[in-house]
């Protein structure tokens, strides 16, 4: 979008999107409080109408936010950036592609573009959904930045595309009575000066837009039909998150105020004052006994930390079985608090991912097919997040390509991996064993095995590559040696299965990693020629 000077002046004077931005800032503050623990104390102060002064004082010292809760809830989203698979293609002359890849390795803060999106932008996607990824030009190089909604005076958005953006005004030291607005559209990067009701363009501080379009994209693609602004991936959890925050606060205060066991003992008459609590002072008058602090009973500790029970005075007085002991706090209310918090966590997980917090079989064994379905809602949600970050990465990549290579750059294709591997290796192994015992189809078993290998070696790419290669080489991978021996097949095929493990152990890691599938298969064939099938089967 290209704005005229008159249109920009009108925008600065009228602030046409003020209501939407105000709502977006309000939304950001609430999300930031829950996810990043910013402003938790102020938020919890709304409980003061239901608390005593002592409870308010205790609460100010033991604030516990929902930061850890959301870190746990959002853990599956890390798979968006670590999922296996994916491709990147750049429409550039071959001579420029390697250089462009290197340029994308330092988009901001010394991070690659993908890492910057993961480490810097993803949190904003959750907490500041109406903020923008904005490409600055510093020292004649493009630099990826994030601009919070709190820094924006006005902007126009179509989908995720930003047509123009006006940043919050700033002042200059020499002109403290004037406000300066930075405005960016498809053509220029302007500076406007406002003094009282007069707004004018400062031409010598206005520059051509290198990118030929407003270099900004809204970080979230989720739209709220009610407010008319972008919303967060976790917005539907906020009501329950507030309940969890309040209940956790009440639980913490109760533990601190009433969680200590109270020591009690029978009171023993103070030797100094004879149980009166008073002694004669230097002037002949009565003063408080310093030995028992006026209680009349001998103290073996701080009386504020224990309950002193008077000795029986007659047969009607109750007599306790012991002379001292501990009065424990009410554990039932503690248990109820903890159960409530557990229920809140389960509800939050269900609200966010549309699955139960824990997968329970209720005593009935699940089939392998049913177990696969359990993670489908999570995968579907992650697909949505992946789509959004593919769009953002393509947007940034395109602007860097246009800046560096102009007309030589024809575009790019960015595809993230979609194999999220949500389940642990142990879970996948159990699922694989169960599927095999139920004679599930070969393709199903093969896919489960691939998922198991990728999950088991998620942090060891070399070993993962080796095991995936061996999966293609080993014959009859889902059959035992004895099962293969009994098959009516060629003797050489049987030998490949029988001696496969022995051959595998004879190879070192480098040979397995660098050798192609065809080379390793040929090496296996050479290896089994030296082996006797008949002799080996007797050993087995």
Coordinates of C-alpha atoms in Angstrom, one line a residue:
X1 CA 0.0 0.0 0.0
X2 CA 1.3 3.4 -0.9
X3 CA 0.2 6.4 1.2
X4 CA 0.1 10.0 0.2
X5 CA 1.5 12.7 2.5
X6 CA -2.1 13.8 3.2
X7 CA -3.2 10.3 4.1
X8 CA -0.3 9.9 6.5
X9 CA -1.1 13.2 8.2
X10 CA -4.7 12.2 8.6
X11 CA -3.7 8.8 10.2
X12 CA -1.4 10.6 12.7
X13 CA -4.1 13.0 13.6
X14 CA -7.0 10.5 13.9
X15 CA -5.3 7.2 14.8
X16 CA -8.1 5.2 13.0
X17 CA -7.1 1.8 14.5
X18 CA -6.7 2.9 18.1
X19 CA -9.5 0.7 19.5
X20 CA -8.1 -2.4 17.9
X21 CA -4.5 -1.7 19.1
X22 CA -5.8 -0.9 22.6
X23 CA -7.5 -4.3 22.7
X24 CA -4.4 -6.0 21.3
X25 CA -2.3 -4.4 24.0
X26 CA -4.7 -5.6 26.7
X27 CA -4.6 -9.1 25.3
X28 CA -0.8 -9.1 25.2
X29 CA -0.6 -8.0 28.8
X30 CA -2.7 -10.9 30.0
X31 CA -0.9 -13.4 27.9
X32 CA 2.5 -12.1 29.0
X33 CA 1.4 -12.3 32.6
X34 CA 0.5 -16.0 32.3
X35 CA 3.3 -17.2 30.0
X36 CA 6.2 -15.0 31.0
X37 CA 5.2 -14.1 34.6
X38 CA 5.2 -10.3 33.8
X39 CA 2.9 -8.4 36.3
X40 CA 1.7 -11.5 38.3
X41 CA 1.8 -9.6 41.6
X42 CA -0.5 -6.9 40.3
X43 CA -2.8 -9.4 38.8
X44 CA -3.1 -11.4 42.1
X45 CA -3.8 -8.1 44.0
X46 CA -7.4 -8.5 42.7
X47 CA -7.8 -11.1 45.4
X48 CA -7.3 -8.6 48.2
X49 CA -11.1 -8.2 48.7
X50 CA -11.2 -11.8 49.8
X51 CA -8.1 -12.0 52.0
X52 CA -7.0 -10.8 55.4
X53 CA -4.1 -8.3 55.7
X54 CA -1.8 -11.1 56.9
X55 CA -2.7 -13.2 53.8
X56 CA -2.0 -10.3 51.5
X57 CA 1.4 -9.8 53.2
X58 CA 2.2 -13.5 52.8
X59 CA 1.1 -13.5 49.2
X60 CA 3.4 -10.7 48.3
X61 CA 6.4 -12.8 49.4
X62 CA 5.6 -16.2 47.8
X63 CA 4.3 -15.3 44.3
X64 CA 4.1 -18.3 42.0
X65 CA 3.3 -17.7 38.4
X66 CA 1.9 -19.9 35.6
X67 CA 5.2 -19.7 33.7
X68 CA 6.2 -23.3 34.6
X69 CA 2.7 -24.5 33.8
X70 CA 2.7 -23.0 30.3
X71 CA 6.3 -24.2 29.7
X72 CA 5.0 -27.7 30.3
X73 CA 1.7 -27.2 28.3
X74 CA 3.6 -25.9 25.3
X75 CA 6.3 -28.5 25.3
X76 CA 4.9 -30.3 22.2
X77 CA 5.4 -27.1 20.1
X78 CA 9.2 -27.6 20.3
X79 CA 8.6 -30.4 17.8
X80 CA 7.6 -27.8 15.1
X81 CA 11.3 -26.8 14.8
X82 CA 12.8 -30.2 15.3
X83 CA 10.5 -32.4 13.2
X84 CA 12.1 -34.7 10.7
X85 CA 11.9 -34.0 7.0
X86 CA 11.3 -30.7 5.3
X87 CA 12.9 -28.9 2.4
X88 CA 14.2 -25.4 1.4
X89 CA 14.6 -24.3 -2.2
X90 CA 15.8 -20.9 -3.4
X91 CA 15.1 -19.7 -6.9
X92 CA 18.6 -18.2 -7.6
X93 CA 21.5 -18.8 -9.9
X94 CA 23.5 -21.8 -8.6
X95 CA 26.5 -19.6 -8.1
X96 CA 24.6 -17.5 -5.5
X97 CA 22.8 -20.2 -3.5
X98 CA 25.6 -21.1 -1.1
X99 CA 26.2 -17.4 -0.4
X100 CA 22.5 -16.8 0.3
X101 CA 22.4 -19.7 2.7
X102 CA 25.3 -18.2 4.5
X103 CA 23.5 -14.8 4.7
X104 CA 20.5 -16.5 6.2
X105 CA 22.7 -17.9 8.9
X106 CA 22.9 -14.5 10.6
X107 CA 19.6 -12.8 10.4
X108 CA 19.7 -11.5 14.0
X109 CA 21.5 -12.0 17.3
X110 CA 24.0 -14.3 15.5
X111 CA 21.2 -16.9 14.8
X112 CA 20.1 -18.6 11.7
X113 CA 16.6 -17.7 10.5
X114 CA 15.0 -20.9 11.8
X115 CA 16.7 -20.6 15.2
X116 CA 15.7 -17.0 15.5
X117 CA 12.1 -17.9 14.8
X118 CA 12.3 -20.7 17.4
X119 CA 14.2 -18.8 20.2
X120 CA 13.0 -15.3 19.7
X121 CA 9.7 -15.2 17.8
X122 CA 7.8 -18.2 19.0
X123 CA 7.3 -16.8 22.5
X124 CA 5.9 -13.6 20.8
X125 CA 3.6 -15.7 18.7
X126 CA 2.1 -17.0 22.0
X127 CA 2.2 -13.8 24.1
X128 CA 2.0 -10.9 21.5
X129 CA 0.0 -12.3 18.5
X130 CA -0.6 -8.8 17.0
X131 CA 3.1 -7.9 17.1
X132 CA 5.0 -7.9 13.8
X133 CA 8.2 -9.4 12.4
X134 CA 9.8 -6.4 10.8
X135 CA 12.9 -6.2 8.6
X136 CA 15.2 -3.3 9.4
X137 CA 18.2 -2.2 7.4
X138 CA 21.3 -1.6 9.6
X139 CA 24.8 -0.9 8.2
X140 CA 23.5 -1.6 4.7
X141 CA 22.4 -5.1 5.7
X142 CA 18.9 -6.5 6.4
X143 CA 18.2 -7.5 10.0
X144 CA 15.1 -9.4 11.3
X145 CA 13.4 -7.8 14.3
X146 CA 10.2 -8.2 16.3
X147 CA 8.1 -5.1 17.1
X148 CA 5.6 -5.6 19.9
X149 CA 2.1 -4.3 19.6
X150 CA 3.0 -1.9 22.5
X151 CA 5.4 -0.1 20.1
X152 CA 2.8 0.5 17.3
X153 CA 0.7 3.6 17.1
X154 CA -1.3 2.5 14.1
X155 CA -1.2 -0.1 11.3
X156 CA -3.4 -1.7 8.7
X157 CA -3.5 -5.4 8.3
X158 CA -4.9 -7.6 5.6
X159 CA -4.6 -11.3 6.7
X160 CA -1.1 -11.3 8.0
X161 CA 0.2 -8.7 5.5
X162 CA 0.9 -5.3 6.9
X163 CA -0.1 -2.6 4.5
X164 CA 1.5 0.2 6.5
X165 CA 2.8 0.8 10.0
X166 CA 3.1 3.9 12.2
X167 CA 5.3 3.4 15.2
X168 CA 4.8 5.2 18.6
X169 CA 6.0 8.8 18.6
X170 CA 9.3 9.7 20.1
X171 CA 11.0 12.9 21.1
X172 CA 14.3 14.5 20.3
X173 CA 16.4 16.1 23.0
X174 CA 16.5 19.5 21.3
X175 CA 12.8 19.5 20.4
X176 CA 11.1 18.1 23.5
X177 CA 7.9 19.8 22.6
X178 CA 7.5 18.0 19.3
X179 CA 6.6 14.4 18.5
X180 CA 8.2 12.4 15.7
X181 CA 6.4 9.5 14.0
X182 CA 8.1 6.8 11.9
X183 CA 5.8 5.6 9.1
X184 CA 6.6 2.7 6.7
X185 CA 4.6 1.8 3.6
X186 CA 5.4 0.0 0.3
X187 CA 7.5 2.9 -1.0
X188 CA 9.2 4.9 1.7
X189 CA 10.4 4.9 5.3
X190 CA 9.1 8.3 6.5
X191 CA 9.6 10.6 9.5
X192 CA 6.8 13.0 10.3
X193 CA 7.0 15.8 12.9
X194 CA 4.0 16.9 14.9
X195 CA 3.8 20.2 16.8
X196 CA 0.5 20.8 18.4
X197 CA -2.0 20.3 15.6
X198 CA 0.5 20.7 12.7
X199 CA 2.0 17.6 11.1
X200 CA 4.7 17.8 8.4
X201 CA 7.0 15.5 6.5
X202 CA 10.7 15.7 7.3
X203 CA 12.2 15.0 3.8
X204 CA 15.8 14.7 4.8
X205 CA 15.0 11.9 7.2
X206 CA 12.8 10.0 4.8
X207 CA 14.3 7.2 2.8
X208 CA 13.3 4.8 0.0
X209 CA 12.0 1.4 1.1
X210 CA 14.6 -1.1 -0.1
X211 CA 12.1 -4.0 -0.2
X212 CA 9.4 -2.3 -2.4
X213 CA 6.7 -3.4 0.1
X214 CA 6.1 -2.9 3.8
X215 CA 8.6 -5.2 5.4
X216 CA 6.3 -6.5 8.1
X217 CA 4.1 -9.5 8.8
X218 CA 1.8 -10.1 11.8
X219 CA 3.2 -13.0 13.8
X220 CA -0.1 -14.8 14.3
X221 CA -2.4 -16.1 11.7
X222 CA -5.3 -16.9 14.2
X223 CA -8.2 -14.4 13.9
X224 CA -10.7 -13.5 16.6
X225 CA -14.1 -12.8 15.1
X226 CA -15.3 -11.1 18.2
X227 CA -12.5 -8.5 18.8
X228 CA -11.4 -8.3 15.1
X229 CA -7.8 -8.8 16.0
X230 CA -5.3 -11.7 15.9
X231 CA -5.4 -14.1 18.8
X232 CA -3.0 -16.4 20.5
X233 CA -2.5 -20.2 20.2
X234 CA -3.3 -20.4 23.9
X235 CA -6.1 -17.8 24.1
X236 CA -8.8 -20.5 24.9
X237 CA -6.9 -21.5 28.0
X238 CA -6.8 -18.2 29.7
X239 CA -10.0 -18.6 31.8
X240 CA -8.8 -21.8 33.2
X241 CA -5.3 -20.5 33.7
X242 CA -6.7 -17.7 35.9
X243 CA -8.4 -20.3 38.0
X244 CA -5.2 -22.3 38.4
X245 CA -3.2 -19.1 39.3
X246 CA -5.7 -18.1 42.0
X247 CA -6.1 -21.6 43.4
X248 CA -2.3 -22.1 43.5
X249 CA -1.9 -18.8 45.3
X250 CA -4.5 -19.7 47.9
X251 CA -2.8 -23.2 48.4
X252 CA 0.7 -21.6 48.8
X253 CA -0.6 -19.1 51.4
X254 CA -2.4 -21.8 53.3
X255 CA 0.7 -23.9 53.5
X256 CA 2.8 -21.1 54.8
X257 CA 0.2 -19.9 57.3
X258 CA -1.2 -23.2 58.6
X259 CA 1.2 -25.8 57.3
X260 CA 3.5 -26.1 60.3
X261 CA 2.7 -28.6 63.0
X262 CA 2.1 -27.0 66.4
X263 CA 4.1 -28.3 69.4
X264 CA 2.1 -28.6 72.7
X265 CA 3.0 -29.4 76.2
X266 CA 1.6 -29.3 79.7
X267 CA 2.6 -26.1 81.4
X268 CA 5.0 -26.5 84.3
X269 CA 5.0 -23.9 87.0
X270 CA 7.8 -21.4 86.6
X271 CA 10.3 -21.7 89.4
X272 CA 11.1 -18.0 89.5
X273 CA 7.6 -16.6 90.0
X274 CA 5.9 -19.7 91.4
X275 CA 3.3 -19.6 88.6
X276 CA 2.2 -16.0 89.3
X277 CA 3.8 -14.4 86.3
X278 CA 5.0 -11.5 88.4
X279 CA 8.0 -10.9 90.7
X280 CA 9.0 -8.1 93.0
X281 CA 11.0 -5.3 91.3
X282 CA 13.8 -3.2 92.6
X283 CA 11.3 -0.5 93.7
X284 CA 9.3 -3.0 95.6
X285 CA 6.5 -3.1 93.0
X286 CA 5.2 -6.0 90.9
X287 CA 6.9 -6.6 87.5
X288 CA 6.6 -9.2 84.8
X289 CA 8.7 -12.3 85.4
X290 CA 11.5 -12.4 82.9
X291 CA 11.9 -16.2 83.1
X292 CA 8.4 -17.0 81.8
X293 CA 7.5 -13.7 80.2
X294 CA 4.5 -13.4 82.6
X295 CA 2.9 -16.7 81.6
X296 CA 3.5 -18.4 84.9
X297 CA 4.8 -21.5 83.3
X298 CA 8.3 -22.7 82.6
X299 CA 9.3 -22.3 78.9
X300 CA 11.7 -24.6 77.1
X301 CA 11.4 -22.7 73.8
X302 CA 9.6 -19.8 72.1
X303 CA 6.1 -19.8 73.4
X304 CA 4.8 -18.4 70.1
X305 CA 5.9 -21.7 68.5
X306 CA 3.9 -23.9 70.8
X307 CA 0.7 -24.3 72.7
X308 CA 0.9 -24.5 76.5
X309 CA -1.8 -26.5 78.1
X310 CA -2.5 -25.9 81.8
X311 CA -2.1 -28.9 84.2
X312 CA -5.3 -30.6 85.5
X313 CA -6.6 -28.8 88.6
X314 CA -9.3 -31.3 89.6
X315 CA -10.9 -34.6 88.6
X316 CA -13.2 -32.8 86.1
X317 CA -10.2 -31.5 84.1
X318 CA -9.4 -33.5 81.0
X319 CA -6.2 -35.5 81.2
X320 CA -4.1 -36.2 78.1
X321 CA -2.3 -39.5 77.6
X322 CA 1.1 -37.7 76.9
X323 CA 2.8 -34.8 78.5
X324 CA 3.7 -33.2 75.1
X325 CA 3.3 -33.8 71.4
X326 CA 2.6 -32.2 68.0
X327 CA -0.7 -31.0 66.6
X328 CA -0.7 -31.7 62.9
X329 CA -2.4 -29.4 60.4
X330 CA -5.6 -30.5 58.6
X331 CA -4.3 -32.6 55.7
X332 CA -7.7 -33.1 54.0
X333 CA -7.8 -29.5 52.8
X334 CA -4.3 -29.8 51.5
X335 CA -5.3 -32.9 49.5
X336 CA -8.3 -31.1 48.1
X337 CA -6.1 -28.2 47.0
X338 CA -3.7 -30.5 45.3
X339 CA -6.5 -32.5 43.6
X340 CA -8.1 -29.2 42.4
X341 CA -4.7 -28.1 40.9
X342 CA -4.3 -31.5 39.2
X343 CA -7.8 -31.2 37.7
X344 CA -7.0 -27.7 36.5
X345 CA -3.9 -29.0 34.7
X346 CA -5.8 -31.7 33.0
X347 CA -8.5 -29.3 31.9
X348 CA -5.9 -26.9 30.5
X349 CA -4.2 -29.7 28.6
X350 CA -7.5 -30.8 27.2
X351 CA -8.5 -27.2 26.3
X352 CA -5.2 -26.6 24.4
X353 CA -4.6 -29.9 22.7
X354 CA -8.0 -31.5 22.6
X355 CA -6.7 -34.7 24.3
X356 CA -6.7 -35.9 27.9
X357 CA -3.8 -34.9 30.1
X358 CA -2.7 -38.6 30.4
X359 CA -3.7 -41.4 28.2
X360 CA -5.7 -43.9 30.3
X361 CA -6.8 -47.3 29.2
X362 CA -9.3 -47.8 32.1
X363 CA -8.1 -51.3 32.5
X364 CA -8.7 -52.2 28.8
X365 CA -5.8 -52.8 26.5
X366 CA -5.7 -50.6 23.5
X367 CA -5.0 -51.8 20.0
X368 CA -2.0 -50.2 18.2
X369 CA -4.4 -48.4 15.8
X370 CA -6.2 -46.8 18.8
X371 CA -3.0 -45.7 20.3
X372 CA -1.9 -43.9 17.2
X373 CA -5.2 -41.9 17.2
X374 CA -4.4 -40.5 20.7
X375 CA -1.7 -38.2 19.3
X376 CA -3.6 -37.1 16.2
X377 CA -5.2 -34.0 17.8
X378 CA -1.8 -32.8 18.9
X379 CA -0.3 -33.4 15.5
X380 CA -3.2 -31.5 13.9
X381 CA -2.6 -28.5 16.2
X382 CA 1.1 -28.6 15.4
X383 CA 0.4 -28.6 11.7
X384 CA -1.4 -25.3 12.2
X385 CA 1.6 -23.8 14.0
X386 CA 4.0 -25.2 11.3
X387 CA 1.9 -23.6 8.5
X388 CA 2.2 -20.2 10.2
X389 CA 6.0 -20.4 10.7
X390 CA 6.5 -21.6 7.2
X391 CA 4.7 -18.4 6.0
X392 CA 6.8 -16.2 8.3
X393 CA 10.1 -17.9 7.3
X394 CA 9.2 -17.5 3.6
X395 CA 8.4 -13.9 4.1
X396 CA 11.7 -13.1 5.7
X397 CA 13.6 -15.2 3.2
X398 CA 12.0 -13.4 0.3
X399 CA 12.9 -10.0 1.7
X400 CA 16.5 -11.0 2.3
X401 CA 16.6 -12.4 -1.2
X402 CA 15.1 -9.2 -2.7
X403 CA 17.6 -7.0 -0.8
X404 CA 20.7 -8.9 -1.7
X405 CA 19.9 -10.1 -5.3
X406 CA 17.1 -7.9 -6.5
X407 CA 15.7 -9.2 -9.8
X408 CA 17.9 -12.3 -9.8
X409 CA 15.9 -13.6 -6.8
X410 CA 12.7 -15.4 -8.0
X411 CA 11.3 -16.7 -4.8
X412 CA 11.7 -19.7 -2.4
X413 CA 9.9 -22.8 -1.2
X414 CA 10.0 -23.4 2.6
X415 CA 8.6 -26.7 3.9
X416 CA 9.1 -27.7 7.5
X417 CA 9.2 -31.4 8.6
X418 CA 5.9 -32.8 9.8
X419 CA 7.1 -35.9 11.7
X420 CA 6.7 -34.5 15.1
X421 CA 7.6 -37.7 17.2
X422 CA 5.4 -36.7 20.2
X423 CA 5.7 -40.1 21.9
X424 CA 8.7 -41.3 23.8
X425 CA 10.9 -44.2 22.4
X426 CA 9.5 -46.5 25.2
X427 CA 5.9 -45.8 24.1
X428 CA 6.7 -46.3 20.5
X429 CA 8.5 -49.6 21.2
X430 CA 5.5 -50.9 23.2
X431 CA 3.2 -49.8 20.4
X432 CA 5.5 -51.5 17.8
X433 CA 5.6 -54.8 19.7
X434 CA 1.9 -54.8 20.2
X435 CA 1.3 -54.0 16.5
X436 CA 3.6 -56.9 15.5
X437 CA 1.8 -59.3 17.8
X438 CA -1.5 -58.3 16.2
X439 CA -0.1 -59.0 12.7
X440 CA -0.6 -55.4 11.6
X441 CA 0.3 -54.6 7.9
X442 CA 3.9 -54.4 6.9
X443 CA 3.7 -50.7 6.0
X444 CA 2.2 -49.8 9.3
X445 CA 5.0 -51.7 11.1
X446 CA 7.6 -50.0 9.0
X447 CA 6.3 -46.5 9.7
X448 CA 6.3 -47.3 13.5
X449 CA 9.8 -48.6 13.3
X450 CA 11.0 -45.4 11.6
X451 CA 9.3 -43.3 14.2
X452 CA 10.9 -45.4 17.0
X453 CA 14.4 -45.0 15.4
X454 CA 14.0 -41.2 14.9
X455 CA 12.7 -40.8 18.5
X456 CA 15.4 -43.0 20.0
X457 CA 18.2 -41.2 18.2
X458 CA 16.6 -37.7 18.1
X459 CA 19.9 -36.2 19.5
X460 CA 22.3 -38.3 17.4
X461 CA 21.7 -37.7 13.7
X462 CA 24.6 -39.9 12.6
X463 CA 23.4 -43.0 14.4
X464 CA 19.8 -42.3 13.3
X465 CA 21.0 -42.2 9.6
X466 CA 22.8 -45.5 10.1
X467 CA 19.8 -47.3 11.6
X468 CA 17.5 -45.9 9.0
X469 CA 19.8 -47.2 6.3
X470 CA 20.1 -50.7 8.0
X471 CA 16.3 -50.8 8.1
X472 CA 16.4 -50.8 4.3
X473 CA 19.2 -53.4 4.0
X474 CA 18.1 -56.1 6.5
X475 CA 15.9 -58.7 4.9
X476 CA 12.6 -59.8 6.5
X477 CA 13.1 -57.2 9.2
X478 CA 10.0 -58.1 11.1
X479 CA 10.7 -61.8 11.1
X480 CA 13.0 -63.9 13.4
X481 CA 15.8 -66.0 12.0
X482 CA 13.9 -69.2 12.8
X483 CA 10.8 -67.9 10.9
X484 CA 12.9 -67.1 7.9
X485 CA 14.7 -70.4 7.9
X486 CA 11.3 -72.2 7.6
X487 CA 10.3 -70.1 4.6
X488 CA 10.4 -71.7 1.2
X489 CA 12.8 -69.2 -0.3
X490 CA 16.2 -69.1 -1.9
X491 CA 19.1 -70.3 0.4
X492 CA 21.0 -67.0 -0.2
X493 CA 18.1 -65.0 1.1
X494 CA 18.1 -67.0 4.2
X495 CA 21.8 -66.5 4.7
X496 CA 21.4 -62.8 4.4
X497 CA 19.0 -62.9 7.4
X498 CA 21.0 -65.4 9.4
X499 CA 24.3 -63.6 9.1
X500 CA 23.0 -60.0 9.0
X501 CA 23.9 -59.2 12.7
X502 CA 27.3 -60.7 12.4
X503 CA 28.0 -58.7 9.3
X504 CA 26.7 -55.5 11.0
X505 CA 29.1 -56.0 14.0
X506 CA 32.0 -56.4 11.6
X507 CA 31.5 -52.9 10.2
X508 CA 32.6 -49.7 11.9
X509 CA 30.6 -46.5 12.2
X510 CA 32.3 -44.7 9.4
X511 CA 31.7 -47.5 6.9
X512 CA 28.0 -47.7 7.8
X513 CA 27.6 -43.9 7.7
X514 CA 29.4 -43.2 4.4
X515 CA 28.5 -46.3 2.5
X516 CA 25.5 -46.1 0.2
X517 CA 22.7 -48.7 0.5
X518 CA 23.8 -50.4 -2.7
X519 CA 27.5 -50.6 -1.5
X520 CA 26.5 -52.0 1.8
X521 CA 24.2 -54.6 0.3
X522 CA 27.0 -55.7 -2.0
X523 CA 29.3 -55.9 1.0
X524 CA 26.7 -58.1 2.8
X525 CA 26.5 -60.4 -0.2
X526 CA 30.3 -60.8 -0.2
X527 CA 30.3 -61.5 3.5
X528 CA 27.8 -64.3 3.4
X529 CA 29.6 -66.1 0.6
X530 CA 32.2 -67.1 3.2
X531 CA 29.5 -68.5 5.5
X532 CA 28.0 -71.9 5.5
X533 CA 24.2 -71.9 5.8
X534 CA 24.0 -75.6 6.9
X535 CA 26.6 -75.3 9.7
X536 CA 25.2 -72.0 11.0
X537 CA 21.6 -73.3 11.2
X538 CA 22.9 -76.2 13.3
X539 CA 24.4 -73.7 15.8
X540 CA 21.2 -71.8 15.9

